[in-house]
Amino acid sequence: MKLGIGIGWRPEIADAVEALPGIDWVEAVAENLCADHLPESLVRLRERGVTVVPHGVSLGLGGADRPDPDRLAGLAARAELLGTPLVTEHIAFVRAGGPLTASPVLEAGHLLPVPRTWDALEALCENVRIAQDSLPVPLALENIAALISWPGEELTEGQFLAELVERTGVRLLIDVANLHTNHVNRGEDPATALDELPVEAIAYVHVAGGVEKDGVWHDTHAHPVTRPVLDVLSELRSRVDPPGVLLERDDDFPPAEELAGELTAIRSTLAAAATTPGAARRRPVRHPEPAVRTAGARDRTAVAQTALLSSLVAGTPAPDGFDHRRLGVQSRALAAKRADVVAKVAPELPGILGDGYRPAFLAYARNRPMSAGYRRDALDFAEQLLIAGRPADDAARRSLTRWWQERAAPRPPRRGARLVHAARTALLGK
C-alpha cells in the first residue's frame, strides 16, 4: 500500500491543507472526529481521492489494562466512516490505576513510555491482539518520544519493536522525530534502532518539529522540522523506501508557504537518500527471552506504571531508579499540556481569568490528577476556584459561577463543599 507524501489534517489548517500541492494523503486525530459524520474539509479531500488515516491517541495499548471496548468501537467506527486502509495508535500508556492496583484511575493526558521489559511486552502484545480483532482494517503502532527512562529495562527500542512485530504481525509507524528525541534525552542512537527494527513492517513515517531547552528535547509539534530530524529520515530511507511519509504539526501553525517548504525539504531528503548508497541492511537479532518466567506480568506492570504516573500527576514520591530531575521536567510538561488543552476545550476560562488563568491552573494541577477527560478537568478546576472564593474580582467570580452553572449544576459550589471535596481528594491521593 503506497501512501505517498502527506500532512496531518487539523481544523486550524484545514483550508491550507486542501490548497497544498502534491498532498497524497492526510492523517486526522481519531478522537477529534465524530463517529457518524466528517468535517466538510475531509469530505472534500476524500472526494478528490485523498486517503484519510485516523490516528488514535487514547487507547493506551501499552498500559496494564486491556483496551476499553468502547474506545476500540469508536476507532473502528471512524475507520469505517473514512474508508481508510489502516488505523494507527501509539506504543504508550496514558492512564494507570484501577482494579489491577485497587486504586483510583489516573489519566496522564499524554503519551508515556512503556518500560522495555518482558512483562510490559507481554501485556502490550495481548492488548494489540485484542485491538487487531476489534478493528476492520490493519493496525500500525507508533514509537513515542520520551523525557524519562525506565530503570532496569531489558530490551532496546529496536529489539522491543522487533519482538512486538514478530509476536503480533502489527505494522509500525516510525516517527523519526521521536527517534531524535530519544537520542537527545536518553542517549539512544537512531541508526542502531533502525538497524534493530524490522523496517519491512513500516506502514509509514512521521516527521515533526521540536525544540531543545536545557539539554532536554521537547517534541512539541509546534516548531519547524530541524536538520537532525531530517538526517534520521535520511538514515531510514537508506534502509527502506517507506510507503508513506507525513508531516505533523499540532500547534502554533505557520503560514501555508512554510508548511509547503517543510514538505519540500522532506521530499528532497527522501530523494537524496534514495540515490546515496546506504549501509548494508542487517536483519534484527532477536533478544533471548528469559528461560524462566513468572505469572503476573500485567499486575507487575500495573503497579510500576501507577507508581510512576502518581508521582508525575499527584505529587507522590518518585519510584526508585528514576532520574528525579527528569521526572520534574515531565511532571511540569504534563501540567502545562493540561493547561493548554483545557484552555482550548473551555476557552471561556482564560477569558474570565485573564493572565491569572495559567498560574491558577498549574497550582490546581500540581496535586490534583486528571481522572476523566479535559472537559471534566475544566469543570473541576472552576469548582476549586469557586470553593476557595476565587477569583477575587467580584465580576469575574460571577462570570465563572455562571459558566460553571451552565455546564455542571444548578448551584455553584459553596464553601461548605470543602469537606466533601477534601474527602474526595484524599481518596484520589491514596
Short mmCIF file of N, CA and C in Angstrom, two decimals, residues 10 55 90 142 145 175 177-178 206-211 218-224 248-253:
data_model
loop_
_atom_site.label_atom_id
_atom_site.label_comp_id
_atom_site.label_asym_id
_atom_site.label_seq_id
_atom_site.Cartn_x
_atom_site.Cartn_y
_atom_site.Cartn_z
N ARG A 10 -5.56 19.16 10.53
CA ARG A 10 -6.07 19.75 11.76
C ARG A 10 -7.08 20.83 11.37
N HIS A 55 -5.78 8.56 13.38
CA HIS A 55 -4.63 8.35 14.26
C HIS A 55 -5.09 8.48 15.70
N HIS A 90 -0.45 4.35 19.35
CA HIS A 90 0.87 4.53 19.92
C HIS A 90 1.26 3.39 20.85
N GLU A 142 2.93 3.43 16.69
CA GLU A 142 3.99 4.43 16.63
C GLU A 142 4.89 4.37 17.86
N ALA A 145 8.08 9.64 21.69
CA ALA A 145 9.16 10.41 22.28
C ALA A 145 9.06 10.33 23.80
N ASP A 175 8.25 7.25 13.86
CA ASP A 175 8.38 8.69 13.96
C ASP A 175 9.86 9.02 14.11
N ALA A 177 11.22 11.93 14.27
CA ALA A 177 11.42 12.99 15.27
C ALA A 177 11.51 12.38 16.66
N ASN A 178 10.74 11.33 16.92
CA ASN A 178 10.79 10.68 18.22
C ASN A 178 12.10 9.93 18.42
N HIS A 206 6.42 9.38 10.39
CA HIS A 206 6.10 10.73 10.85
C HIS A 206 7.38 11.59 10.87
N VAL A 207 7.22 12.85 10.52
CA VAL A 207 8.28 13.85 10.64
C VAL A 207 7.67 15.05 11.36
N ALA A 208 8.34 15.55 12.39
CA ALA A 208 7.78 16.66 13.16
C ALA A 208 8.89 17.51 13.76
N GLY A 209 8.53 18.68 14.24
CA GLY A 209 9.49 19.59 14.84
C GLY A 209 9.45 19.58 16.35
N GLY A 210 10.47 20.14 16.94
CA GLY A 210 10.56 20.26 18.39
C GLY A 210 11.58 21.33 18.74
N VAL A 211 11.93 21.38 20.03
CA VAL A 211 12.87 22.39 20.48
C VAL A 211 13.64 21.85 21.67
N HIS A 218 12.15 18.68 23.54
CA HIS A 218 10.70 18.62 23.69
C HIS A 218 10.08 18.44 22.31
N ASP A 219 9.35 17.34 22.15
CA ASP A 219 8.70 17.00 20.89
C ASP A 219 7.40 17.78 20.81
N THR A 220 7.48 19.03 20.40
CA THR A 220 6.34 19.94 20.53
C THR A 220 5.32 19.86 19.41
N HIS A 221 5.75 19.46 18.23
CA HIS A 221 4.90 19.53 17.04
C HIS A 221 4.43 20.97 16.80
N ALA A 222 5.16 21.93 17.34
CA ALA A 222 4.80 23.34 17.20
C ALA A 222 5.98 24.17 16.71
N HIS A 223 7.03 23.49 16.28
CA HIS A 223 8.22 24.15 15.77
C HIS A 223 8.60 23.55 14.42
N PRO A 224 9.41 24.25 13.64
CA PRO A 224 9.82 23.70 12.34
C PRO A 224 10.63 22.41 12.50
N GLU A 248 3.81 16.30 10.58
CA GLU A 248 2.89 16.60 11.68
C GLU A 248 3.09 18.02 12.19
N ARG A 249 1.99 18.69 12.46
CA ARG A 249 2.02 19.99 13.13
C ARG A 249 0.75 20.10 13.94
N ASP A 250 0.87 20.36 15.24
CA ASP A 250 -0.30 20.37 16.12
C ASP A 250 -0.59 21.71 16.77
N ASP A 251 0.32 22.65 16.66
CA ASP A 251 0.11 23.92 17.34
C ASP A 251 1.00 24.98 16.70
N ASP A 252 0.71 26.25 17.04
CA ASP A 252 1.49 27.38 16.52
C ASP A 252 1.67 27.24 15.01
N PHE A 253 0.56 27.10 14.30
CA PHE A 253 0.59 26.77 12.89
C PHE A 253 1.18 27.92 12.06
#
